[in-house]
């Protein structure tokens, strides 16, 4: 009986670890304070712009990321920034998590 109990307990614990790993991949691909590329819903072209992660929200439509749209530093290409394209950077600050990408070395020119 003890061997059966140990075996079943081990299988349950393995399944819990697998479920936790899957959730962590989605939730922890970026954190608050990270720079990301996110689509601005006011742009019909759907281009991604540089933003800073401010927090996370759960809604009926899925998990969203609260962002603060970054402004271009002096001398850099303003095309990667919401306000550099003439959009209001105080709007559309909640973006679906599935549409947000962390900024990596591949994203930087």
N, CA and C of each residue as an Amber inpcrd file, in Angstrom:
protein
   327
   0.8290000  -1.2040000   0.0000000   0.0000000   0.0000000   0.0000000
   0.8640000   1.2550000   0.0000000   1.9290000   1.2460000   0.7930000
   2.8020000   2.4180000   0.8520000   3.4840000   2.6830000  -0.4800000
   3.8800000   1.6340000  -1.1750000   4.5170000   1.8230000  -2.4780000
   3.5410000   2.4500000  -3.4730000   2.3090000   1.9860000  -3.4610000
   1.2930000   2.5540000  -4.3440000   1.0530000   4.0240000  -4.0060000
   0.9560000   4.3250000  -2.7240000   0.7430000   5.7050000  -2.2820000
   1.9020000   6.5990000  -2.7270000   3.1340000   6.1520000  -2.5280000
   4.3140000   6.9270000  -2.9410000   4.3180000   7.1580000  -4.4500000
   3.9850000   6.1090000  -5.1860000   3.9660000   6.2180000  -6.6440000
   2.9240000   7.2520000  -7.0980000   1.7310000   7.1670000  -6.5440000
   0.6720000   8.1160000  -6.9110000   1.0310000   9.5410000  -6.4820000
   1.5920000   9.6920000  -5.3090000   1.9980000  11.0100000  -4.8280000
   3.0790000  11.6110000  -5.7240000   4.0250000  10.8090000  -6.1370000
   5.0900000  11.2870000  -7.0120000   4.5210000  11.7390000  -8.3600000
   3.5820000  10.9970000  -8.9160000   2.9640000  11.3830000 -10.1970000
   2.2040000  12.6960000 -10.0650000   1.4890000  12.8700000  -8.9750000
   0.7500000  14.1180000  -8.7570000   1.7170000  15.2980000  -8.6530000
   2.7930000  15.1290000  -7.9080000   3.7710000  16.2010000  -7.7560000
   4.4470000  16.5360000  -9.0860000   4.7380000  15.5360000  -9.9010000
   5.3280000  15.7820000 -11.2190000   4.3710000  16.5680000 -12.1040000
   3.0870000  16.2200000 -12.0620000   2.0880000  16.9550000 -12.8490000
   1.9680000  18.3950000 -12.3770000   2.0390000  18.6240000 -11.0740000
   1.9840000  19.9950000 -10.5520000   3.1900000  20.8050000 -11.0170000
   4.3740000  20.2110000 -11.0010000   5.5760000  20.8960000 -11.4630000
   5.4670000  21.2500000 -12.9400000   4.9310000  20.3500000 -13.7500000
   4.7610000  20.6120000 -15.1810000   3.7830000  21.7560000 -15.3890000
   2.6890000  21.7810000 -14.6670000   1.7060000  22.8560000 -14.8040000
   2.3040000  24.1910000 -14.3870000   3.0780000  24.2290000 -13.3020000
   3.7150000  25.4660000 -12.8610000   4.6850000  25.9880000 -13.9110000
   5.4390000  25.1060000 -14.5230000   6.4050000  25.5090000 -15.5390000
   5.6990000  26.1560000 -16.7160000   4.5990000  25.5960000 -17.1630000
   3.8620000  26.1690000 -18.2900000   3.3430000  27.5500000 -17.9600000
   2.8350000  27.7480000 -16.7700000   2.3110000  29.0510000 -16.3720000
   3.4460000  30.0590000 -16.2650000   4.5730000  29.6820000 -15.6970000
   5.6760000  30.6070000 -15.5160000   6.2340000  31.0900000 -16.8440000
   6.2150000  30.2640000 -17.8730000   6.7220000  30.6800000 -19.1770000
   5.9090000  31.8450000 -19.6930000   4.5810000  31.7800000 -19.5650000
   3.7320000  32.8600000 -20.0540000   3.8560000  34.0970000 -19.1830000
   3.8590000  33.9280000 -17.8870000   3.8300000  35.0520000 -16.9730000
   5.1860000  35.7380000 -16.8540000   6.2680000  34.9850000 -16.8900000
   7.5740000  35.5410000 -16.6000000   8.4660000  35.7540000 -17.8290000
   7.8780000  35.9090000 -19.0070000   8.7190000  36.1550000 -20.1680000
   9.2850000  37.5770000 -20.1160000   8.6330000  38.4590000 -19.3680000
   9.1580000  39.7820000 -19.0600000   8.5340000  40.2250000 -17.7470000
   9.1530000  41.1940000 -17.1170000   8.7280000  41.6190000 -15.7850000
   8.4800000  43.1180000 -15.7630000   7.9090000  43.5750000 -14.6810000
   7.6960000  45.0100000 -14.4990000   9.0540000  45.7070000 -14.5680000
   9.1080000  46.7700000 -15.3650000  10.3390000  47.5190000 -15.5400000
  11.1160000  47.1440000 -16.7890000  10.7410000  46.0450000 -17.4450000
  11.4230000  45.6270000 -18.6720000  10.9630000  46.4690000 -19.8570000
  11.8720000  46.6550000 -20.7980000  11.5120000  47.3270000 -22.0440000
  11.0090000  46.2800000 -23.0190000   9.8950000  46.6030000 -23.6990000
   9.2630000  45.6650000 -24.6240000   8.8960000  46.3800000 -25.9180000
   8.5310000  45.5800000 -26.9000000   7.9440000  46.0830000 -28.1410000
   6.4870000  45.6560000 -28.1300000   5.5780000  46.6390000 -28.2840000
   4.1530000  46.3510000 -28.1970000   3.4070000  47.1120000 -29.2840000
   2.3120000  46.5210000 -29.8000000   1.5320000  47.2270000 -30.8110000
   0.7040000  48.3440000 -30.1700000   0.6130000  49.4660000 -30.8570000
  -0.2110000  50.5920000 -30.4120000  -1.5420000  50.4740000 -31.1440000
  -2.6320000  50.3010000 -30.4040000  -3.9270000  50.0420000 -31.0360000
  -4.4120000  51.2000000 -31.8970000  -3.8710000  52.4000000 -31.7020000
  -4.2720000  53.5360000 -32.5180000  -3.5770000  53.5910000 -33.8630000
  -2.6380000  52.6900000 -34.1130000  -1.9000000  52.6500000 -35.3710000
  -2.5110000  51.5820000 -36.2650000  -3.1340000  51.9680000 -37.3700000
  -3.7590000  50.9570000 -38.2360000  -2.7520000  49.9970000 -38.8710000
  -1.4840000  50.3860000 -38.9390000  -0.4630000  49.5140000 -39.5260000
  -0.0770000  48.3740000 -38.5860000  -0.3640000  48.5110000 -37.2980000
  -0.0570000  47.4580000 -36.3360000   1.4100000  47.3470000 -35.9780000
   2.1690000  48.3940000 -36.1980000   3.6030000  48.3710000 -35.8800000
   3.8110000  48.2860000 -34.3700000   4.9320000  47.6810000 -33.9580000
   5.2830000  47.5960000 -32.5380000   6.1880000  48.7690000 -32.1800000
   5.9780000  49.2920000 -30.9770000   6.7310000  50.4460000 -30.4980000
   7.3550000  50.1210000 -29.1440000   8.3580000  50.8740000 -28.7820000
   9.0640000  50.6660000 -27.5140000   8.2070000  51.1680000 -26.3510000
   8.1490000  50.3250000 -25.3140000   7.3580000  50.6560000 -24.1260000
   8.0300000  50.0380000 -22.9020000   7.6080000  50.4990000 -21.7380000
   8.1020000  49.9930000 -20.4620000   6.9440000  49.3000000 -19.7580000
   7.1680000  48.0830000 -19.2700000   6.1160000  47.3240000 -18.5740000
   5.8600000  47.9550000 -17.2120000   4.5940000  48.3070000 -16.9510000
   4.1890000  48.9160000 -15.6830000   3.4200000  47.9500000 -14.7830000
   2.8230000  46.9140000 -15.3760000   2.0560000  45.9620000 -14.5740000
   1.2890000  45.0010000 -15.4600000   0.4940000  44.1410000 -14.8140000
  -0.2670000  43.1230000 -15.5280000  -1.7140000  43.1720000 -15.0600000
  -2.6380000  42.8810000 -15.9760000  -4.0640000  42.8610000 -15.6610000
  -4.6860000  41.5880000 -16.2110000  -5.6280000  41.0220000 -15.4790000
  -6.4150000  39.9050000 -15.9860000  -7.7970000  40.4280000 -16.3160000
  -8.2900000  40.0890000 -17.4990000  -9.6300000  40.5290000 -17.8940000
 -10.3600000  39.3560000 -18.5290000 -11.6130000  39.5910000 -18.9070000
 -12.3930000  38.5550000 -19.5760000 -11.8160000  38.2010000 -20.9430000
 -11.0390000  39.0940000 -21.5170000 -10.4910000  38.8890000 -22.8540000
  -9.1000000  38.2730000 -22.8220000  -8.5230000  38.1020000 -21.6540000
  -7.1920000  37.5160000 -21.5310000  -6.2780000  38.3970000 -20.7010000
  -5.0510000  37.9630000 -20.5470000  -4.0600000  38.6990000 -19.7450000
  -3.5110000  39.8630000 -20.5620000  -3.4640000  41.0230000 -19.9370000
  -2.9310000  42.1990000 -20.6030000  -1.7440000  42.7560000 -19.8250000
  -0.9510000  43.5340000 -20.5240000   0.2170000  44.1850000 -19.9470000
  -0.0490000  45.6850000 -19.9480000   0.1360000  46.3210000 -18.8030000
   0.0550000  47.7870000 -18.7420000   1.4200000  48.3310000 -19.1140000
   1.4440000  49.2560000 -20.0670000   2.7090000  49.8060000 -20.5230000
   2.7160000  51.3280000 -20.4220000   3.9110000  51.8690000 -20.4030000
   4.1240000  53.3080000 -20.5630000   4.9300000  53.4360000 -21.8360000
   4.3640000  54.1190000 -22.8220000   5.0550000  54.2890000 -24.0970000
   6.2740000  55.1700000 -23.8870000   7.4150000  54.6940000 -24.3660000
   8.6650000  55.4300000 -24.1930000   8.7740000  56.5520000 -25.2200000
   9.5580000  57.5470000 -24.8950000   9.8110000  58.6570000 -25.8160000
  11.2300000  58.5150000 -26.3510000  11.4560000  58.9580000 -27.5810000
  12.7820000  58.7460000 -28.1860000  13.8500000  59.6060000 -27.5350000
  14.9900000  58.9950000 -27.2210000  16.1250000  59.7890000 -26.7390000
  16.6210000  60.6880000 -27.8750000  17.2390000  61.7700000 -27.5160000
  17.7420000  62.7300000 -28.4940000  18.6900000  62.0530000 -29.4880000
  18.4600000  62.2590000 -30.7590000  19.3490000  61.7380000 -31.7840000
  19.0300000  60.3420000 -32.2710000  18.0830000  59.6500000 -31.6530000
  17.7280000  58.3000000 -32.1020000  16.4990000  58.3500000 -33.0060000
  16.3290000  57.2900000 -33.7790000  15.2220000  57.1910000 -34.7240000
  13.8830000  57.2200000 -33.9830000  13.0500000  58.2500000 -34.2250000
  11.7700000  58.3360000 -33.5160000  10.7130000  57.3750000 -34.0540000
  10.9960000  56.6620000 -35.1330000  10.0170000  55.7530000 -35.7320000
   9.6670000  54.5850000 -34.8190000  10.5220000  54.2520000 -33.8630000
  10.2660000  53.1360000 -32.9410000   9.4400000  53.5620000 -31.7300000
   9.0120000  54.8130000 -31.6980000   8.3240000  55.3590000 -30.5350000
   6.9680000  55.9180000 -30.9450000   5.9560000  55.7120000 -30.0900000
   4.5850000  56.1330000 -30.3810000   4.5100000  57.6250000 -30.6840000
   5.0940000  58.4480000 -29.8300000   4.9960000  59.8890000 -30.0470000
   5.8220000  60.3310000 -31.2530000   6.8280000  59.5600000 -31.6340000
   7.6220000  59.8730000 -32.8090000   6.8530000  59.7020000 -34.0980000
   5.7590000  58.9410000 -34.0430000   4.9090000  58.7400000 -35.2200000
   3.6840000  59.6530000 -35.1880000   3.6190000  60.5500000 -34.1800000
   2.5140000  61.5050000 -34.1010000   1.3060000  61.0210000 -33.3260000
   1.4120000  59.8780000 -32.6390000   0.2920000  59.3600000 -31.8470000
   0.3770000  59.8930000 -30.4220000  -0.7540000  59.8730000 -29.7170000
  -0.8150000  60.2950000 -28.3130000  -0.3330000  59.1490000 -27.4370000
   0.8050000  59.3370000 -26.7700000   1.3960000  58.2450000 -25.9850000
   0.7490000  58.0470000 -24.6220000  -0.3620000  58.7380000 -24.3510000
  -1.0940000  58.5000000 -23.1020000  -2.2820000  57.5630000 -23.3270000
  -2.5180000  57.1550000 -24.5690000  -3.6500000  56.2880000 -24.8940000
  -3.2110000  54.8440000 -25.0760000  -4.1790000  53.9470000 -24.9930000
  -3.9750000  52.5210000 -25.2830000  -2.7970000  51.9370000 -24.5120000
  -2.8550000  52.0710000 -23.2110000  -1.7410000  51.6070000 -22.3820000
  -1.9020000  50.1640000 -21.8980000  -2.9720000  49.4900000 -22.2960000
  -3.1540000  48.0660000 -21.9800000  -3.0740000  47.2820000 -23.2810000
  -2.1690000  46.3190000 -23.3410000  -1.9110000  45.5470000 -24.5560000
  -1.9850000  44.0680000 -24.1890000  -2.5610000  43.2620000 -25.0780000
  -2.6140000  41.8230000 -24.8250000  -1.2040000  41.2650000 -24.6930000
  -1.0110000  40.4270000 -23.6790000   0.3030000  39.8600000 -23.4100000
   0.8430000  39.0870000 -24.6100000  -0.0300000  38.4020000 -25.3280000
   0.4190000  37.5890000 -26.4620000   1.0180000  38.4420000 -27.5860000
   0.7120000  39.7520000 -27.6060000   1.2070000  40.6420000 -28.6590000
   2.4870000  41.3780000 -28.2760000   2.9490000  41.2040000 -27.0410000
   4.1070000  41.9420000 -26.5430000   5.3560000  41.0740000 -26.6400000
   6.4580000  41.6910000 -27.0920000   7.7370000  40.9860000 -27.2010000
   8.7740000  41.6930000 -26.3450000   9.5730000  40.9320000 -25.6060000
  10.6710000  41.5640000 -24.8740000  11.6930000  42.1320000 -25.8590000
  12.3130000  43.2410000 -25.5080000  13.3830000  43.7920000 -26.3430000
  14.6160000  42.9420000 -26.1110000  15.1620000  42.4210000 -27.1760000
  16.3660000  41.6000000 -27.1040000  17.4500000  42.2630000 -27.9460000
  18.6200000  41.7000000 -27.9390000  19.7060000  42.2400000 -28.7610000
  19.3460000  42.2060000 -30.2390000  18.5010000  41.2370000 -30.6490000
  18.0860000  41.1580000 -32.0450000  17.1980000  42.3420000 -32.4360000
  16.4920000  42.9320000 -31.4500000  15.5830000  44.0450000 -31.7210000
  16.3270000  45.3560000 -31.8150000  17.5280000  45.4440000 -31.2620000
  18.2730000  46.6810000 -31.2380000  19.1520000  46.7450000 -32.4700000
  19.1100000  47.8790000 -33.1550000  19.9490000  48.0400000 -34.3450000
  21.2940000  48.5900000 -33.9860000
